[in-house]
PDB file of C-alpha atoms and ligand atoms in Angstrom:
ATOM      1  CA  UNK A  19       0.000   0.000   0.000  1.00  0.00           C
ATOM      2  CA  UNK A  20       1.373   3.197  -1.085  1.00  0.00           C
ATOM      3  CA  UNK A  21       2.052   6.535   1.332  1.00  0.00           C
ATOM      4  CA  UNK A  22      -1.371   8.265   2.333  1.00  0.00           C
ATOM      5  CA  UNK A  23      -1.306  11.774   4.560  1.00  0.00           C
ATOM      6  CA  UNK A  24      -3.427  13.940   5.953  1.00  0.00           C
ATOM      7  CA  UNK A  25      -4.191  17.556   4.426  1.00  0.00           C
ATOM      8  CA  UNK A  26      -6.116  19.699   6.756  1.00  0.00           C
ATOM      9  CA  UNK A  27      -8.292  22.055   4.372  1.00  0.00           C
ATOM     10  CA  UNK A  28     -11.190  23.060   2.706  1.00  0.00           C
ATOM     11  CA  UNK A  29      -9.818  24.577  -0.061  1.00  0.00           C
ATOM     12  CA  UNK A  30     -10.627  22.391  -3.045  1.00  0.00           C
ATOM     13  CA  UNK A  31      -8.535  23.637  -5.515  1.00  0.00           C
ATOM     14  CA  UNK A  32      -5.675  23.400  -2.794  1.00  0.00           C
ATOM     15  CA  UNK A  33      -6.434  19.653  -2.882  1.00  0.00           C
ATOM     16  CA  UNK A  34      -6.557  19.349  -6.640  1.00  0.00           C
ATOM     17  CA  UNK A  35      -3.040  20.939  -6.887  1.00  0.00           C
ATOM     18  CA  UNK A  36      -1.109  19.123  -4.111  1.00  0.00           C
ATOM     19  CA  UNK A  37      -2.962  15.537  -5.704  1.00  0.00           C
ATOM     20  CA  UNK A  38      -1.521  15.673  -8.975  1.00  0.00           C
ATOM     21  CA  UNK A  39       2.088  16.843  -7.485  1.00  0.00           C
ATOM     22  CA  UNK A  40       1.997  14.446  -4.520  1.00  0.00           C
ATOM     23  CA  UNK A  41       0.588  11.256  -6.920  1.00  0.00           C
ATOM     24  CA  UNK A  42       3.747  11.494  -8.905  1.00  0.00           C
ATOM     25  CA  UNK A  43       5.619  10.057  -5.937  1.00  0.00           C
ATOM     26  CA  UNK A  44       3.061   7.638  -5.146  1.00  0.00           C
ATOM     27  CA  UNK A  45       1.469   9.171  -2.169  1.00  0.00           C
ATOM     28  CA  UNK A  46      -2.133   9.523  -1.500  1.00  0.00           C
ATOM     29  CA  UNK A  47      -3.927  12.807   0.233  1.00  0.00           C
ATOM     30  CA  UNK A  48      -6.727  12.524   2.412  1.00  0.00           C
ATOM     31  CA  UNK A  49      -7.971  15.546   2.788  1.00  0.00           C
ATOM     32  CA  UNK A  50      -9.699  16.301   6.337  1.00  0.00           C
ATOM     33  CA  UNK A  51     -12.254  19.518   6.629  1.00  0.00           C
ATOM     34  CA  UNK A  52     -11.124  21.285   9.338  1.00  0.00           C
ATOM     35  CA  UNK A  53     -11.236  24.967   9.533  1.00  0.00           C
ATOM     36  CA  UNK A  54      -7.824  26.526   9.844  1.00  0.00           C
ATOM     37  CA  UNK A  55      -6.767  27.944  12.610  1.00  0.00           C
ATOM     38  CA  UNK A  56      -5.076  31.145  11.456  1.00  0.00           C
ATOM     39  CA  UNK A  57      -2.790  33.619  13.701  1.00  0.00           C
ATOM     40  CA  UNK A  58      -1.721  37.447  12.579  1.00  0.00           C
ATOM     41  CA  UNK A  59       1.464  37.152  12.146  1.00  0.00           C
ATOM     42  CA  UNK A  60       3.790  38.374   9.440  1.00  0.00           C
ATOM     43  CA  UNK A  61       5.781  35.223   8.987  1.00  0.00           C
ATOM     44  CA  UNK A  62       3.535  32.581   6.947  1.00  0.00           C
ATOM     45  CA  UNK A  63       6.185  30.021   8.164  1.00  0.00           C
ATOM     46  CA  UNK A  64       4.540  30.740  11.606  1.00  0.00           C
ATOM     47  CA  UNK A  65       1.030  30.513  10.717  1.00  0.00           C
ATOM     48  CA  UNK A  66       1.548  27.284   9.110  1.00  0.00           C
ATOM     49  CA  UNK A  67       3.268  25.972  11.950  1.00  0.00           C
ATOM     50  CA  UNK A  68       0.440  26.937  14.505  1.00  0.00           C
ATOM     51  CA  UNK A  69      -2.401  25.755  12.407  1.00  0.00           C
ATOM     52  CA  UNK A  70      -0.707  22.467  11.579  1.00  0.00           C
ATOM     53  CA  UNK A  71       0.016  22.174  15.374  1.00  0.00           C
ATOM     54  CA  UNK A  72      -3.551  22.861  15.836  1.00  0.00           C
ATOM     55  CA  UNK A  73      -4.670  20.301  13.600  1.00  0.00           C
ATOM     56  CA  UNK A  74      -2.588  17.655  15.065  1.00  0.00           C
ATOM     57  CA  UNK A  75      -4.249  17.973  18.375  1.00  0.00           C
ATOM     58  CA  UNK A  76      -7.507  17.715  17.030  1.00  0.00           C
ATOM     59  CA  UNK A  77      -6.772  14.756  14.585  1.00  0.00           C
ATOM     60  CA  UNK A  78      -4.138  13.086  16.528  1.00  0.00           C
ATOM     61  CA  UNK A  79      -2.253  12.102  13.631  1.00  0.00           C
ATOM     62  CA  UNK A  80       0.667  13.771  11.215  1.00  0.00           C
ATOM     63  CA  UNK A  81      -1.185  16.080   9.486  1.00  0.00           C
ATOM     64  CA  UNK A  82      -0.217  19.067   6.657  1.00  0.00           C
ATOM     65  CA  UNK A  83      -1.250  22.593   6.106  1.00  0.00           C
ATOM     66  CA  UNK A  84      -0.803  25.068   4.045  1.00  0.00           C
ATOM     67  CA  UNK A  85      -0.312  28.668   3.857  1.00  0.00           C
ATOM     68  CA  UNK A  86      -0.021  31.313   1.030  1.00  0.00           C
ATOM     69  CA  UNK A  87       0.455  34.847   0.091  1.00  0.00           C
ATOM     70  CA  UNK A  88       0.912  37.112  -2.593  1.00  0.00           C
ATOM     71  CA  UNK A  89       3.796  39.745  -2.212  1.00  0.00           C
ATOM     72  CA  UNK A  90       3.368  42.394  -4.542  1.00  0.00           C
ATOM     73  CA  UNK A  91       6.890  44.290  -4.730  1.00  0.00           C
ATOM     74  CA  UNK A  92       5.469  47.826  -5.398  1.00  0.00           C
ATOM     75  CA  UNK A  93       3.211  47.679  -2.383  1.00  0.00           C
ATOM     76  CA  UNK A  94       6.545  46.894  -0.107  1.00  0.00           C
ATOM     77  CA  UNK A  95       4.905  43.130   0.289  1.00  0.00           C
ATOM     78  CA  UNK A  96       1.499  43.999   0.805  1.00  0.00           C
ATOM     79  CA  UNK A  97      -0.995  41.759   0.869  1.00  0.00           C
ATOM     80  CA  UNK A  98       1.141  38.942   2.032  1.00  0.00           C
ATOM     81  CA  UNK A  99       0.035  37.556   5.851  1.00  0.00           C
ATOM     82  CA  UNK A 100      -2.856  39.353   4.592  1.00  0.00           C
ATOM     83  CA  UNK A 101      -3.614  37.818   1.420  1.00  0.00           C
ATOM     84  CA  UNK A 102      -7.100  35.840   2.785  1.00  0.00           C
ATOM     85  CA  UNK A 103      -8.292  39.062   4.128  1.00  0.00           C
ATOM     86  CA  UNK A 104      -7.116  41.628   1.511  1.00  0.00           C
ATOM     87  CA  UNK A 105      -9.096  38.963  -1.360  1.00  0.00           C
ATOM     88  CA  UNK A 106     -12.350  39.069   0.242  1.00  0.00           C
ATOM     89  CA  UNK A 107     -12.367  42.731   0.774  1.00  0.00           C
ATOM     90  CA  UNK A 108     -11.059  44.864  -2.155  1.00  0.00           C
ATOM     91  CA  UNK A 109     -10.231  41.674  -4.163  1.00  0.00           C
ATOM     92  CA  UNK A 110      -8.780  41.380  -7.789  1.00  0.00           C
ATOM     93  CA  UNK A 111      -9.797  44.555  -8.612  1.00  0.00           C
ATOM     94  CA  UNK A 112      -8.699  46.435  -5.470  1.00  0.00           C
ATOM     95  CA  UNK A 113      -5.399  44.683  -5.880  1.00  0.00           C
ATOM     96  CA  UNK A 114      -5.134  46.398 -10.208  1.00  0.00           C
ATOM     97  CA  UNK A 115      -6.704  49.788  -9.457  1.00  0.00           C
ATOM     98  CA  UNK A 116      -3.283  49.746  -6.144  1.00  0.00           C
ATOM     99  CA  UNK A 117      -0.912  49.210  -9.337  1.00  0.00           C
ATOM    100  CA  UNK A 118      -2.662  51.791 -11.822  1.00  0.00           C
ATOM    101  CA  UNK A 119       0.233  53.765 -11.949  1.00  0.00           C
ATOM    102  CA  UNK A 120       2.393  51.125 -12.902  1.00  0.00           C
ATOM    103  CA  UNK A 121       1.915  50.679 -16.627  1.00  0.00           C
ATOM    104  CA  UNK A 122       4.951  48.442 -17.556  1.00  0.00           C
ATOM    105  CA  UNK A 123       4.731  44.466 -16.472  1.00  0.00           C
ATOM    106  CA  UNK A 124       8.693  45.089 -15.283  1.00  0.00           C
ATOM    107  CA  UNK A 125       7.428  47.611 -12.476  1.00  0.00           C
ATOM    108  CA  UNK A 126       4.644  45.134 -11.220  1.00  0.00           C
ATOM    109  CA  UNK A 127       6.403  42.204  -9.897  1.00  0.00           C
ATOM    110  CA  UNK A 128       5.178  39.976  -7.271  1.00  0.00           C
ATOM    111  CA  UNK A 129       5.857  36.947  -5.514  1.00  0.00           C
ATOM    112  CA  UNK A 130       3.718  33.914  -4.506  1.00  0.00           C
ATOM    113  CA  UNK A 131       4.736  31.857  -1.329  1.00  0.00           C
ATOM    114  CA  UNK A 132       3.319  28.606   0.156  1.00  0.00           C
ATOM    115  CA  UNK A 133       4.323  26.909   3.248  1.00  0.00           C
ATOM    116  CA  UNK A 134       3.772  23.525   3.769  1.00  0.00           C
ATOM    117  CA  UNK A 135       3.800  22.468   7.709  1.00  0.00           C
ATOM    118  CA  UNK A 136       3.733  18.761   8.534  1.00  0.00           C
ATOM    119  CA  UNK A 137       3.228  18.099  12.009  1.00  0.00           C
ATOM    120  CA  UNK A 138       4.692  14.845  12.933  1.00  0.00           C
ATOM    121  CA  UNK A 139       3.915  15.587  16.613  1.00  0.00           C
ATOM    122  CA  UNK A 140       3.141  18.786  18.664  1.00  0.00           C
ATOM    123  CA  UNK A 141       6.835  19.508  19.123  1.00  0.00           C
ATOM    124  CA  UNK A 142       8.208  18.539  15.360  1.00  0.00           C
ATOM    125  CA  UNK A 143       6.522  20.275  12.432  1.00  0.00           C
ATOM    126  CA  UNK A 144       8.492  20.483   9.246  1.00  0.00           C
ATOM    127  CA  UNK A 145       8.169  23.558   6.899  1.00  0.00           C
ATOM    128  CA  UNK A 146       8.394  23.134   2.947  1.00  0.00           C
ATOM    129  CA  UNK A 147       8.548  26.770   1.390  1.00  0.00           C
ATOM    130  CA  UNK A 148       7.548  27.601  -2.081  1.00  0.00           C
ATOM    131  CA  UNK A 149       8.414  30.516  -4.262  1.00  0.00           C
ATOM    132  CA  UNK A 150       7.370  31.891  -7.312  1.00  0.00           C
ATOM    133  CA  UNK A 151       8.359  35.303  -8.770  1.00  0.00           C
ATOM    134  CA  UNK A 152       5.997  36.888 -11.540  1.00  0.00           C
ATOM    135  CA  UNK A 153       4.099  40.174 -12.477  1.00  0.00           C
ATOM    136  CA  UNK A 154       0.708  41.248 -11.773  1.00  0.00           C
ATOM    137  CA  UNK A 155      -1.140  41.537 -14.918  1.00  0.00           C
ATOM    138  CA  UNK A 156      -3.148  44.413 -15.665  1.00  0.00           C
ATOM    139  CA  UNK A 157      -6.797  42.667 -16.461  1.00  0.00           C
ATOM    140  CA  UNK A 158      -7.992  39.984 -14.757  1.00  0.00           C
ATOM    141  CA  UNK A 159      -7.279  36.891 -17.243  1.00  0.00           C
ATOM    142  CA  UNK A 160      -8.428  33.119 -16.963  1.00  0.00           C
ATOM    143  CA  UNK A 161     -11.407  30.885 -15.528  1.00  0.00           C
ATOM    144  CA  UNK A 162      -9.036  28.456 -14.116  1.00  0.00           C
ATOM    145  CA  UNK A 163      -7.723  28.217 -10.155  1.00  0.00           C
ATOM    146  CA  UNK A 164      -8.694  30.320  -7.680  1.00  0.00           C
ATOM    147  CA  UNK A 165      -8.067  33.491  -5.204  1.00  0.00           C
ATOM    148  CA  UNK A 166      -5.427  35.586  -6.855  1.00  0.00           C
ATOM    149  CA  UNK A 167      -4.711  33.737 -10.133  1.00  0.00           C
ATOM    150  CA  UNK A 168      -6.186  35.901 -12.484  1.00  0.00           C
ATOM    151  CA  UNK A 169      -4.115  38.485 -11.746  1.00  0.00           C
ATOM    152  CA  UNK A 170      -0.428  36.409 -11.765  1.00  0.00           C
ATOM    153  CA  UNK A 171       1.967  35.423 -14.678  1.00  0.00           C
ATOM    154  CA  UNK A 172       5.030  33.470 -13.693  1.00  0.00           C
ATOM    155  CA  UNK A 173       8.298  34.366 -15.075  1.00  0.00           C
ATOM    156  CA  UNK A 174       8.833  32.525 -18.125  1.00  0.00           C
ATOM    157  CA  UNK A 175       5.355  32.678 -18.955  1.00  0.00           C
ATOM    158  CA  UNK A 176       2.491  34.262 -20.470  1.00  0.00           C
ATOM    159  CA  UNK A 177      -0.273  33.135 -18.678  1.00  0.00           C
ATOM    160  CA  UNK A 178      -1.836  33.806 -15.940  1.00  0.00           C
ATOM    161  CA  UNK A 179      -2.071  30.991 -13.342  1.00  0.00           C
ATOM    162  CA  UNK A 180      -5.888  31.005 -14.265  1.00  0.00           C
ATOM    163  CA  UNK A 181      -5.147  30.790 -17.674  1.00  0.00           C
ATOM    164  CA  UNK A 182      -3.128  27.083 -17.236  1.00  0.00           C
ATOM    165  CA  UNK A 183      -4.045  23.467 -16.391  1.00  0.00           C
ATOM    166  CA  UNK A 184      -3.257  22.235 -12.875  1.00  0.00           C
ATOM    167  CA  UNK A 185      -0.364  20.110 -14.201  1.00  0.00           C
ATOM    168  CA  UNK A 186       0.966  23.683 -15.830  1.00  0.00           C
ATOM    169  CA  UNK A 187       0.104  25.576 -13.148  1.00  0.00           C
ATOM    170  CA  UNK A 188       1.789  23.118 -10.575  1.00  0.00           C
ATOM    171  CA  UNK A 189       5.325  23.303 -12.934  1.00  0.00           C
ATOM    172  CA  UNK A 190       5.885  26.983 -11.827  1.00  0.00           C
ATOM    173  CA  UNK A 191       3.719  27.585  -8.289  1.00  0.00           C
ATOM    174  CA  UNK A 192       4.515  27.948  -5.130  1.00  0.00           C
ATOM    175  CA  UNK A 193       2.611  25.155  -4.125  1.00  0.00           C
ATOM    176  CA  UNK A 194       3.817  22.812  -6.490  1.00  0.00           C
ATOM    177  CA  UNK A 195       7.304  23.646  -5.300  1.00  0.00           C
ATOM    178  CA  UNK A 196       6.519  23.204  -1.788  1.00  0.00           C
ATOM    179  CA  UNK A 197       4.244  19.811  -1.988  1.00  0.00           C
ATOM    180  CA  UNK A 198       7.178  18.634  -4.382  1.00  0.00           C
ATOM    181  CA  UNK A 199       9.538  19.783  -1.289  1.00  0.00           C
ATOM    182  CA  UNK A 200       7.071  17.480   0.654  1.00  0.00           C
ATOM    183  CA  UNK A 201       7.265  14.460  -1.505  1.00  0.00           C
ATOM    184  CA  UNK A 202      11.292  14.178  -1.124  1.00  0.00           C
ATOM    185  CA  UNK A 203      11.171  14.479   2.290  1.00  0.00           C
ATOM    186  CA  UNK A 204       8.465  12.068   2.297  1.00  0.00           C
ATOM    187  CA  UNK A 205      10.170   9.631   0.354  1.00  0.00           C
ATOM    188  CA  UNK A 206      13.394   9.735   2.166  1.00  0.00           C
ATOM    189  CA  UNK A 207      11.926   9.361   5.161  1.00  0.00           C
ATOM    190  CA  UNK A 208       9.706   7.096   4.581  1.00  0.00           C
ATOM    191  CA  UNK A 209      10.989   4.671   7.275  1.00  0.00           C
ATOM    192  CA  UNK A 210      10.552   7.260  10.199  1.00  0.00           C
ATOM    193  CA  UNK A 211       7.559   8.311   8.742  1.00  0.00           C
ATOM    194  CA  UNK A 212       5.658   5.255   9.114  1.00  0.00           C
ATOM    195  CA  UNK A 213       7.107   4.456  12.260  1.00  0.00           C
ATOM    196  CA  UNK A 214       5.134   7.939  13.752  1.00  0.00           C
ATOM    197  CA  UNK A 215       2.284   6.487  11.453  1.00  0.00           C
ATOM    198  CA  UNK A 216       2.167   3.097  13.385  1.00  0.00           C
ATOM    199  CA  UNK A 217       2.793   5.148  17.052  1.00  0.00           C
ATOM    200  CA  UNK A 218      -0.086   7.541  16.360  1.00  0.00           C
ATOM    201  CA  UNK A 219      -2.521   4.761  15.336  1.00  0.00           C
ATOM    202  CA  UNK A 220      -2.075   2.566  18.375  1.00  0.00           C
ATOM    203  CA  UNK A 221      -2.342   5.663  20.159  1.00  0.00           C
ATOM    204  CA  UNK A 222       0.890   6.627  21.633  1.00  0.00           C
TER     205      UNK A 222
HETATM  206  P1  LIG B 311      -4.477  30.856   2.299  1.00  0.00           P
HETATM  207  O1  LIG B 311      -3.210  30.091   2.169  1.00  0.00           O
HETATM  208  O2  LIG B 311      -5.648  29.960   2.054  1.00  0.00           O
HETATM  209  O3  LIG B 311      -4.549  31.615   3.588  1.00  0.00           O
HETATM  210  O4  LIG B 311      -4.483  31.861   1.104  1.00  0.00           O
HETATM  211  C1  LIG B 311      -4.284  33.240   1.225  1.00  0.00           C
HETATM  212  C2  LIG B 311      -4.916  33.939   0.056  1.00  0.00           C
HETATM  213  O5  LIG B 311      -4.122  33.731  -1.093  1.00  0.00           O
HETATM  214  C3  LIG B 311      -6.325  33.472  -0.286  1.00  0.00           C
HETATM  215  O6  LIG B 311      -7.098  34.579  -0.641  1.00  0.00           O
HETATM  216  C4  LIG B 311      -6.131  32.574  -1.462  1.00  0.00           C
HETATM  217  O7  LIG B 311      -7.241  32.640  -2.332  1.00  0.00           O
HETATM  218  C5  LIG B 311      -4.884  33.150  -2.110  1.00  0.00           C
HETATM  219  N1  LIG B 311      -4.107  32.082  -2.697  1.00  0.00           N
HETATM  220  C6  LIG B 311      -3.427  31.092  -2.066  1.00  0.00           C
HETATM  221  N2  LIG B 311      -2.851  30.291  -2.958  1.00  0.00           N
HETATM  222  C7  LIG B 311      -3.171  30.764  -4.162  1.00  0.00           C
HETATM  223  C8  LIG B 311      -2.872  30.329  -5.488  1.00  0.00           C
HETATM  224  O8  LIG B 311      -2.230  29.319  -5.742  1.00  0.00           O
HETATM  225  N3  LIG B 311      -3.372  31.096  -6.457  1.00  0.00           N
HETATM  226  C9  LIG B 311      -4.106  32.207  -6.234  1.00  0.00           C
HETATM  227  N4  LIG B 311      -4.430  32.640  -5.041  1.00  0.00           N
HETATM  228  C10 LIG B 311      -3.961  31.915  -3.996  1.00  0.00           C
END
């Protein structure tokens, strides 16, 4: 039987994405609906950490989350922590009429991060960072993904994120760089890892 873990999230798309990265290694996600607990705090590596802390308490298991956020260079890093919040609010829009003034792709760059934190216990959580530097595009482009990927082209591309596949998506995101991040460690320590597995399961 192949590798199966734990995702706490309700973010579909989330699943979609780290399932097609994660399969390639041969392990299996089973995704588990609980609500994120999310702290303020400027570091994302942080609010990964709590939230996947959080989630191991309530599951009792090893269990991964995952948090993103957009850095937009011209806005010194804003949303970032803030991404969640600044969406819902002024959104897509808010986010092009902030960059008006800015009316060459060079002068709008931006930055996606995702951090991956897989608690193994309360006290060991390991963090898998993803990065991805691109623009902000000046229309909002693409039915495809979610959030903020209208509004992002990768370097080396030019696409939005909601203008690609998963699989295409997943070759330049943060995400995919971070669940990929996962997978090695996964696979190298695949011995420890299902030694915690066995542990949690009899209830140690
Ligand atoms: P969170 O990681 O769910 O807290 O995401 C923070 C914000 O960034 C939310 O508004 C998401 O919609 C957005 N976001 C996270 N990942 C992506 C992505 O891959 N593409 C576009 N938006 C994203």
């Amino acid at each position: 039987m192949g590798l199966e873990i734990l995702f706490a999230t309700t973010n579909e798309h989330k699943i979609r994405e780290a399932e097609a990265i994660l399969k390639n290694f041969g392990i299996m996600i089973k995704p588990i609906a609980t609500e994120k607990i999310e702290i303020q705090h400027s570091s994302l590596e942080e609010i990964a950490k709590f939230a996947a802390i959080q989630a191991y308490v309530k599951v009792g298991k090893p269990v991964a989350v995952e948090d993103s956020g957009l850095f937009i260079e011209k806005l010194n890093g804003f949303p970032g922590p803030y991404s969640n919040y600044v969406y819902k609010t002024i959104g897509l829009r808010g986010i092009l009429k902030l960059l008006e003034d800015y009316k060459d792709l060079g002068s709008r760059k931006a930055v996606f991060v995702a951090v991956v934190a897989y608690a193994l216990s309360e006290a060991n959580v390991m963090i898998f960072k993803g990065v991805t530097e691109g623009y902000i595009s000046f229309n909002i482009r693409g039915s495809g993904g979610f959030g903020y990927d209208p509004i992002f082209i990768p370097y080396n591309s030019t696409k939005t994120f909601a203008e690609m596949s998963i699989e295409e998506k997943n070759l330049y995101s943060h995400r995919g760089k971070a669940f990929r991040a996962l997978g090695e460690w996964l696979i190298k320590n695949i011995n420890l890892f299902k030694e915690i597995k066995e542990k949690a399961y009899k209830g140690f």
